Amino acid sequence: MNQVVWIKDPLAILAEGAERGLVVADGRIVELVGAGAEPKTPGARPFAAGEHVVLPGLINTHHHFFQTLTRAVPAALDRELFPWLTTLYPIWAGLTPEALDLAATVAMAELMLSGCTTTTDHHYLFPAGLDEAIDIEIAAAKRLGLRVLLTRGSMNLSERDGGLPPDSVVQDEDAILADSERLVARYHERGEAAMVQVALAPCSPFSVTTSLMRATATLADKLDVRLHTHLAETEDENRFCHELYGCRPLDYLEDCGWLSNKVWLAHGVHFSAAEMPRLAKAGICITHCACSNQGLASGHCPVCELEAAGVAIGMGVDGSASNDESNLMQEVRAAFLLQRGRYGVGKVSHKDALRWATLGSAACAGRAELGAIAVGKRADLALFKLDELRFSGHGDPLAALVLCGAHRADRVMVNGCWTVEDGAVSGLDRADLMRRHQAAARKLQG
Ligand SMILES: [Zn+2]
């Protein structure tokens, strides 16, 4: 596991001064090998990367693994966020531990095959019998070798109290906070090599009480873990906040004690110009979910204005029921096309989209040691071959990945270990997983 490996002579690489590749030891990048040079690290075994384009491992900063069980559900097609949610909540209420295990495994395998080395998940659904949802996800991540920042989500504002979800999927505040504390104590690793981290993540302003929003921020502070939620996703949410709380979503967040550098927010579509410097000042990062926002017609995240204001932009595939896939490399292309269309040539390039999915996402996850190929960073890498019809005739290999629509990594390394080899997740029986996952999805959807 702790072999010294020289990723040798890549076809192209997203790094400066690494024309002849990089050297990995003990899960870290220990050396970049420049043009005409040889590695100085003793004992480096070469891995011939002459057919590979090498990227920093992609980082997914927003998802809902369980939703892989409800992709393209007929009753939820062609709906905006709120009616889409109210259609799906009763189906999701039937989620079982076995189905969640399959869903999480499918979502993470799909991500890994797209070049992902770190993912978050926002699991906020805890119907009766699913108390150990996050434990199940962590076990699946460990089996696959993926680095994770899993969030203990929550909902406690049901229809009865003016919220959106039905009573059957919400929990009470004390149970949520106690389980959050249990999970952090049991699983949260600290330090640069951490493979499993836990964050706290009330679902959204329309499914969580103010009391729980405040208590969760206090607890995250006490436990020194990150905080996450959905915000500024739709106009419906703006209206909801105005009617219930008499203010805009960001004002509400501030009132709940959430303007903190521990926070990253999914979507950030509907921030006003005046709100952006407030986000930057607090050190809040935003996850851009290009496919989900387009699929639900929620609007477009103003990435250039946010970055100009000093807000880091990461990337997220979002739940599989709104995307409906978990391919992070295709998300990079979708974000590039969406934002190029919005801002124009000269403002957004393929390298910007790659930066959002690597360095920007690392900022969202609070992991400065991830997201780049540089000495001292963790050895998290995604290697793509350009051997499909879609790449035939390419010029710039790096640009071709985004422009020609790369969708499957040939090799992926996490913390110095290969997790994807020859286009397959190591140790995973993909056909068997798909058969069981499809059966679980049929059962859940009734
Ligand atoms: Zn989401």
Coordinates of C-alpha atoms and ligand atoms in Angstrom, one line a residue:
M1 CA 0.0 0.0 0.0
N2 CA 2.8 2.4 0.8
Q3 CA 4.8 1.8 -2.3
V4 CA 6.6 4.7 -3.9
V5 CA 5.0 5.2 -7.4
W6 CA 6.2 7.4 -10.2
I7 CA 3.2 8.3 -12.4
K8 CA 5.5 8.5 -15.4
D9 CA 5.4 10.6 -18.6
P10 CA 1.7 11.5 -18.7
L11 CA 0.1 12.4 -22.0
A12 CA -1.0 15.6 -20.2
I13 CA -1.3 16.7 -16.6
L14 CA -3.1 19.5 -14.8
A15 CA -0.1 20.8 -12.9
E16 CA 2.9 23.1 -13.4
G17 CA 6.4 21.6 -13.7
A18 CA 5.3 18.0 -13.8
E19 CA 5.9 17.2 -17.5
R20 CA 7.4 13.9 -16.6
G21 CA 4.9 13.2 -13.9
L22 CA 4.8 12.9 -10.1
V23 CA 5.9 10.7 -7.3
V24 CA 3.6 9.3 -4.6
A25 CA 4.7 7.9 -1.3
D26 CA 2.7 7.2 1.9
G27 CA -0.5 8.6 0.4
R28 CA 1.1 12.0 -0.5
I29 CA 2.5 13.6 -3.5
V30 CA 6.2 13.9 -2.6
E31 CA 7.7 15.1 -5.9
L32 CA 6.9 16.6 -9.3
V33 CA 9.2 15.6 -12.1
G34 CA 9.9 18.3 -14.6
A35 CA 10.8 18.1 -18.3
G36 CA 14.1 16.2 -18.9
A37 CA 14.3 15.3 -15.2
E38 CA 14.3 12.0 -13.3
P39 CA 12.8 11.4 -9.9
K40 CA 15.0 12.1 -6.9
T41 CA 12.9 10.0 -4.5
P42 CA 14.6 6.6 -4.1
G43 CA 12.8 3.4 -5.1
A44 CA 10.1 5.0 -7.2
R45 CA 8.4 2.3 -9.3
P46 CA 7.2 3.7 -12.6
F47 CA 3.6 3.5 -13.7
A48 CA 3.5 4.2 -17.5
A49 CA 1.0 7.0 -18.0
G50 CA 1.8 7.8 -21.6
E51 CA -1.9 7.3 -22.6
H52 CA -3.3 9.1 -19.6
V53 CA -4.5 12.7 -18.9
V54 CA -3.9 13.2 -15.2
L55 CA -6.1 15.4 -13.1
P56 CA -6.3 16.1 -9.4
G57 CA -9.0 13.8 -8.1
L58 CA -12.4 15.4 -8.6
I59 CA -14.3 16.4 -5.4
N60 CA -18.1 16.2 -5.2
T61 CA -19.6 18.5 -2.6
H62 CA -23.3 17.9 -2.7
H63 CA -25.3 14.7 -3.2
H64 CA -28.1 12.5 -1.8
F65 CA -27.0 8.9 -2.3
F66 CA -30.4 7.5 -1.5
Q67 CA -32.0 9.2 -4.5
T68 CA -30.3 6.8 -6.9
L69 CA -33.3 4.6 -6.1
T70 CA -35.7 7.2 -7.5
R71 CA -34.2 8.3 -10.8
A72 CA -36.7 9.4 -13.5
V73 CA -39.7 8.5 -11.4
P74 CA -42.7 9.0 -13.7
A75 CA -44.8 11.0 -11.2
A76 CA -41.9 13.4 -10.5
L77 CA -41.0 14.2 -14.1
D78 CA -41.5 17.7 -15.3
R79 CA -41.9 19.3 -11.9
E80 CA -40.2 22.2 -10.1
L81 CA -38.5 21.7 -6.7
F82 CA -41.4 21.9 -4.3
P83 CA -44.0 19.7 -6.1
W84 CA -41.1 17.4 -7.1
L85 CA -40.2 17.0 -3.4
T86 CA -43.8 16.5 -2.2
T87 CA -44.2 13.8 -4.9
L88 CA -41.1 11.9 -3.8
Y89 CA -41.3 12.3 0.1
P90 CA -43.9 9.5 0.5
I91 CA -41.8 7.1 -1.7
W92 CA -38.6 8.0 0.2
A93 CA -40.4 7.3 3.5
G94 CA -40.1 3.5 2.6
L95 CA -36.3 3.6 2.5
T96 CA -34.7 0.6 4.3
P97 CA -31.2 0.0 5.6
E98 CA -30.5 -2.6 2.8
A99 CA -31.8 -0.2 0.1
L100 CA -29.7 2.6 1.4
D101 CA -26.6 0.4 1.4
L102 CA -27.2 -0.4 -2.3
A103 CA -28.0 3.2 -3.1
A104 CA -24.8 4.6 -1.5
T105 CA -22.7 1.9 -3.1
V106 CA -24.1 2.7 -6.6
A107 CA -23.7 6.5 -6.1
M108 CA -20.1 6.2 -4.9
A109 CA -19.2 3.7 -7.6
E110 CA -20.7 5.9 -10.2
L111 CA -18.7 8.9 -8.8
M112 CA -15.5 7.0 -8.6
L113 CA -15.7 5.8 -12.2
S114 CA -16.1 9.5 -13.2
G115 CA -12.8 10.5 -11.6
C116 CA -14.1 11.4 -8.1
T117 CA -11.7 10.8 -5.1
T118 CA -13.7 12.6 -2.4
T119 CA -17.4 13.0 -2.0
T120 CA -19.8 14.4 0.5
D121 CA -23.4 13.2 1.0
H122 CA -26.3 15.0 2.5
H123 CA -28.5 12.4 4.0
Y124 CA -31.5 14.0 5.7
L125 CA -34.0 11.1 5.6
F126 CA -34.5 9.1 8.8
P127 CA -37.8 7.1 8.7
A128 CA -38.4 4.6 11.4
G129 CA -35.8 1.8 11.3
L130 CA -33.2 3.8 9.5
D131 CA -31.5 5.3 12.6
E132 CA -28.0 4.1 11.4
A133 CA -28.2 5.7 7.9
I134 CA -24.8 7.5 8.2
D135 CA -23.1 4.4 9.7
I136 CA -24.3 2.4 6.6
E137 CA -22.9 5.0 4.3
I138 CA -19.6 5.1 6.1
A139 CA -19.3 1.3 5.9
A140 CA -19.9 1.4 2.1
A141 CA -17.3 4.2 1.6
K142 CA -14.7 2.2 3.5
R143 CA -15.4 -0.9 1.4
L144 CA -14.9 1.2 -1.8
G145 CA -11.9 3.2 -0.6
L146 CA -13.4 6.6 -1.4
R147 CA -12.6 9.6 0.8
V148 CA -15.8 11.0 2.3
L149 CA -17.3 13.9 4.2
L150 CA -20.7 12.6 5.1
T151 CA -23.2 14.9 6.6
R152 CA -25.7 14.0 9.3
G153 CA -28.7 15.7 7.7
S154 CA -32.0 16.4 9.4
M155 CA -35.7 17.4 9.0
N156 CA -38.0 18.3 11.9
L157 CA -40.4 20.8 10.4
S158 CA -43.3 18.7 8.9
E159 CA -46.5 19.6 7.2
R160 CA -48.2 19.7 10.6
D161 CA -46.0 22.7 11.6
G162 CA -45.9 24.5 8.3
G163 CA -43.0 22.7 6.7
L164 CA -42.9 20.7 3.4
P165 CA -42.2 17.1 4.3
P166 CA -44.7 14.6 5.8
D167 CA -44.7 13.7 9.5
S168 CA -43.3 10.2 8.6
V169 CA -39.8 11.4 7.6
V170 CA -39.0 13.9 10.3
Q171 CA -37.3 13.4 13.7
D172 CA -37.3 15.5 16.9
E173 CA -34.6 17.9 17.7
D174 CA -33.1 16.0 20.7
A175 CA -32.8 12.8 18.7
I176 CA -31.1 14.6 15.8
L177 CA -28.6 16.4 18.0
A178 CA -27.7 13.3 20.0
D179 CA -27.1 11.2 16.9
S180 CA -25.0 14.0 15.4
E181 CA -22.8 14.0 18.4
R182 CA -22.6 10.2 18.4
L183 CA -21.5 10.1 14.8
V184 CA -18.8 12.8 15.1
A185 CA -17.4 11.1 18.2
R186 CA -17.4 7.7 16.6
Y187 CA -16.2 8.4 13.0
H188 CA -14.8 11.9 12.4
E189 CA -11.1 11.7 11.6
R190 CA -8.9 14.8 11.9
G191 CA -5.7 15.6 10.0
E192 CA -4.6 15.7 6.4
A193 CA -4.9 12.0 5.8
A194 CA -8.5 11.7 7.1
M195 CA -10.6 9.3 5.0
V196 CA -13.9 9.7 6.9
Q197 CA -15.2 13.0 8.2
V198 CA -18.7 14.0 9.4
A199 CA -20.4 17.3 9.0
L200 CA -23.9 18.5 10.2
A201 CA -26.5 19.4 7.7
P202 CA -30.1 20.5 8.4
C203 CA -31.9 20.0 5.2
S204 CA -33.3 23.4 4.3
P205 CA -35.2 26.4 5.7
F206 CA -38.5 24.8 4.6
S207 CA -38.0 21.5 6.4
V208 CA -36.1 22.4 9.7
T209 CA -37.1 24.6 12.7
T210 CA -35.2 27.8 13.6
S211 CA -34.4 26.1 17.0
L212 CA -32.7 23.2 15.2
M213 CA -30.8 25.5 12.8
R214 CA -29.4 27.4 15.8
A215 CA -28.6 24.3 17.9
T216 CA -26.9 22.6 15.0
A217 CA -24.6 25.6 14.4
T218 CA -23.7 25.6 18.1
L219 CA -23.0 21.9 18.1
A220 CA -20.8 22.1 15.0
D221 CA -18.8 24.9 16.7
K222 CA -18.4 22.8 19.8
L223 CA -17.4 19.7 17.9
D224 CA -15.3 21.6 15.4
V225 CA -16.9 20.1 12.3
R226 CA -18.3 21.7 9.1
L227 CA -21.9 22.8 8.5
H228 CA -23.9 22.4 5.3
T229 CA -27.4 23.1 3.9
H230 CA -29.3 23.9 0.8
L231 CA -29.8 27.7 0.3
A232 CA -31.0 30.1 -2.3
E233 CA -32.0 27.3 -4.7
T234 CA -35.4 28.5 -5.9
E235 CA -37.8 31.5 -6.0
D236 CA -40.2 29.3 -4.0
E237 CA -37.7 29.2 -1.2
N238 CA -37.4 33.0 -1.2
R239 CA -41.2 33.3 -0.9
F240 CA -41.3 30.6 1.8
C241 CA -38.7 32.5 3.9
H242 CA -40.5 35.8 3.4
E243 CA -43.9 34.4 4.5
L244 CA -42.6 32.4 7.4
Y245 CA -39.7 34.5 8.7
G246 CA -40.2 37.9 7.1
C247 CA -36.7 37.9 5.5
R248 CA -34.6 36.5 2.7
P249 CA -32.9 33.1 3.1
L250 CA -29.4 34.6 3.8
D251 CA -30.8 37.0 6.5
Y252 CA -32.5 33.9 8.0
L253 CA -29.2 32.0 8.0
E254 CA -27.5 34.9 9.7
D255 CA -30.2 35.0 12.3
C256 CA -29.6 31.3 13.0
G257 CA -25.9 32.0 13.6
W258 CA -24.7 30.4 10.4
L259 CA -22.5 33.1 8.9
S260 CA -19.3 31.2 9.6
N261 CA -16.3 29.8 7.7
K262 CA -17.4 26.3 8.6
V263 CA -20.3 26.6 6.2
W264 CA -20.7 25.5 2.6
L265 CA -24.1 25.9 0.9
A266 CA -25.6 23.9 -2.0
H267 CA -26.9 25.8 -5.0
G268 CA -26.6 29.6 -4.2
V269 CA -28.7 30.4 -7.3
H270 CA -30.7 33.4 -6.0
F271 CA -28.2 35.6 -4.0
S272 CA -28.4 39.3 -4.7
A273 CA -25.4 41.4 -5.4
A274 CA -25.5 42.9 -1.9
E275 CA -25.5 39.4 -0.4
M276 CA -22.3 38.2 -2.1
P277 CA -19.8 40.2 0.0
R278 CA -21.5 39.0 3.1
L279 CA -20.9 35.4 2.1
A280 CA -17.3 36.2 1.2
K281 CA -16.7 38.0 4.5
A282 CA -18.0 35.1 6.5
G283 CA -15.8 32.6 4.5
I284 CA -18.8 30.6 3.2
C285 CA -18.3 28.5 0.1
I286 CA -20.9 27.6 -2.5
T287 CA -21.5 24.3 -4.3
H288 CA -22.6 24.8 -7.9
C289 CA -25.0 22.1 -9.1
A290 CA -25.3 22.8 -12.8
C291 CA -27.3 19.7 -13.9
S292 CA -29.7 19.8 -11.0
N293 CA -30.4 23.5 -11.4
Q294 CA -31.1 23.0 -15.1
G295 CA -33.2 19.8 -14.6
L296 CA -35.5 21.5 -12.0
A297 CA -35.3 24.8 -13.8
S298 CA -34.2 26.5 -10.6
G299 CA -32.1 29.2 -12.3
H300 CA -28.3 29.7 -12.8
C301 CA -25.7 30.1 -10.0
P302 CA -23.9 33.4 -10.6
V303 CA -20.4 31.9 -10.3
C304 CA -18.4 34.8 -11.8
E305 CA -20.0 37.4 -9.6
L306 CA -19.6 35.2 -6.5
E307 CA -15.9 34.5 -7.3
A308 CA -15.3 38.2 -8.0
A309 CA -16.8 38.9 -4.5
G310 CA -14.3 36.4 -3.0
V311 CA -16.6 33.3 -2.6
A312 CA -15.0 29.9 -3.5
I313 CA -17.1 27.9 -5.9
G314 CA -17.2 24.1 -5.7
M315 CA -19.1 21.6 -7.7
G316 CA -21.8 19.0 -6.8
V317 CA -23.8 16.4 -8.8
D318 CA -26.7 16.8 -6.3
G319 CA -29.2 14.0 -5.7
S320 CA -29.7 11.5 -8.4
A321 CA -33.4 12.1 -8.6
S322 CA -32.9 15.7 -9.8
N323 CA -29.7 15.2 -11.9
D324 CA -30.4 12.1 -12.4
E325 CA -26.8 10.8 -12.6
S326 CA -23.8 11.0 -10.4
N327 CA -21.1 11.5 -13.0
L328 CA -18.8 14.3 -11.7
M329 CA -16.8 14.6 -15.0
Q330 CA -20.0 15.2 -16.9
E331 CA -21.0 17.8 -14.3
V332 CA -17.8 19.6 -15.1
R333 CA -18.8 19.8 -18.8
A334 CA -22.3 20.8 -17.9
A335 CA -21.1 23.6 -15.7
F336 CA -18.6 24.8 -18.4
L337 CA -21.3 24.9 -21.0
L338 CA -23.9 26.5 -18.8
Q339 CA -21.6 29.2 -17.4
R340 CA -19.9 29.8 -20.8
G341 CA -23.4 30.4 -22.2
R342 CA -24.2 32.8 -19.5
Y343 CA -20.9 34.8 -19.3
G344 CA -19.4 34.3 -22.7
V345 CA -16.0 33.4 -24.2
G346 CA -13.1 34.9 -22.2
K347 CA -14.9 34.7 -18.9
V348 CA -15.3 30.9 -18.5
S349 CA -13.0 28.3 -19.8
H350 CA -12.8 24.5 -19.4
K351 CA -10.0 25.1 -16.8
D352 CA -12.4 27.2 -14.7
A353 CA -14.8 24.3 -14.6
L354 CA -12.0 21.9 -13.6
R355 CA -10.9 24.3 -11.0
W356 CA -14.4 24.4 -9.4
A357 CA -14.4 20.6 -9.2
T358 CA -11.0 20.4 -7.6
L359 CA -9.6 23.4 -5.7
G360 CA -13.0 25.1 -5.2
S361 CA -14.6 21.8 -4.0
A362 CA -11.6 21.3 -1.6
A363 CA -12.4 24.7 -0.1
C364 CA -16.1 23.7 0.3
A365 CA -15.0 20.5 2.1
G366 CA -12.5 22.5 4.3
R367 CA -9.6 20.3 3.0
A368 CA -6.7 22.5 1.8
E369 CA -4.6 19.3 1.3
L370 CA -6.9 18.1 -1.5
G371 CA -7.7 19.4 -5.0
A372 CA -4.3 20.0 -6.6
I373 CA -1.3 18.1 -7.9
A374 CA 1.5 19.7 -5.9
V375 CA 4.1 18.5 -3.4
G376 CA 2.6 17.9 0.0
K377 CA -1.0 17.4 -1.2
R378 CA -2.7 14.0 -0.7
A379 CA -2.2 11.5 -3.6
D380 CA -5.8 11.7 -5.0
L381 CA -5.6 11.5 -8.8
A382 CA -7.9 10.8 -11.7
L383 CA -6.4 9.4 -14.9
F384 CA -8.4 9.4 -18.2
K385 CA -7.6 7.8 -21.5
L386 CA -8.6 9.4 -24.8
D387 CA -9.3 6.0 -26.5
E388 CA -13.0 6.4 -27.3
L389 CA -14.6 7.6 -30.5
R390 CA -15.6 10.9 -28.9
F391 CA -11.9 11.9 -28.5
S392 CA -10.7 10.8 -32.0
G393 CA -9.2 13.8 -33.7
H394 CA -8.4 15.8 -30.5
G395 CA -5.7 18.4 -30.2
D396 CA -5.2 19.7 -26.6
P397 CA -5.7 16.6 -24.4
L398 CA -6.8 18.5 -21.3
A399 CA -9.4 20.6 -23.2
A400 CA -10.6 17.4 -24.9
L401 CA -11.6 15.9 -21.6
V402 CA -14.1 18.6 -21.0
L403 CA -15.1 19.5 -24.5
C404 CA -15.4 16.0 -25.9
G405 CA -17.3 14.8 -22.8
A406 CA -15.1 12.5 -20.9
H407 CA -17.3 10.3 -18.6
R408 CA -15.3 7.4 -17.4
A409 CA -11.9 7.4 -15.7
D410 CA -9.4 4.6 -16.5
R411 CA -7.6 4.8 -13.2
V412 CA -8.3 6.6 -9.9
M413 CA -6.0 6.8 -6.9
V414 CA -7.2 7.8 -3.4
N415 CA -4.6 8.4 -0.7
G416 CA -2.0 6.6 -2.7
C417 CA -4.1 3.5 -3.4
W418 CA -5.7 2.6 -6.7
T419 CA -9.5 2.4 -6.3
V420 CA -10.3 2.2 -10.1
E421 CA -8.2 0.1 -12.4
D422 CA -8.9 -0.4 -16.1
G423 CA -12.2 1.4 -15.9
A424 CA -13.6 -0.8 -13.0
V425 CA -14.0 -0.2 -9.3
S426 CA -11.5 -2.5 -7.6
G427 CA -13.3 -5.5 -5.9
L428 CA -16.8 -4.5 -7.0
D429 CA -19.1 -6.9 -8.8
R430 CA -20.9 -4.2 -10.9
A431 CA -23.5 -6.5 -12.5
D432 CA -24.6 -8.0 -9.2
L433 CA -24.8 -4.6 -7.6
M434 CA -27.0 -3.2 -10.5
R435 CA -29.3 -6.2 -10.3
R436 CA -29.8 -5.8 -6.6
H437 CA -30.1 -2.0 -6.7
Q438 CA -32.6 -2.1 -9.5
A439 CA -34.7 -4.6 -7.6
A440 CA -34.6 -2.4 -4.5
A441 CA -35.6 0.6 -6.5
R442 CA -38.6 -1.2 -8.0
K443 CA -39.7 -2.3 -4.5
L444 CA -39.4 1.3 -3.1
Q445 CA -41.2 2.9 -6.0
G446 CA -44.0 0.3 -5.6
Ligands
ZN1 ZN -29.6 18.7 -2.8

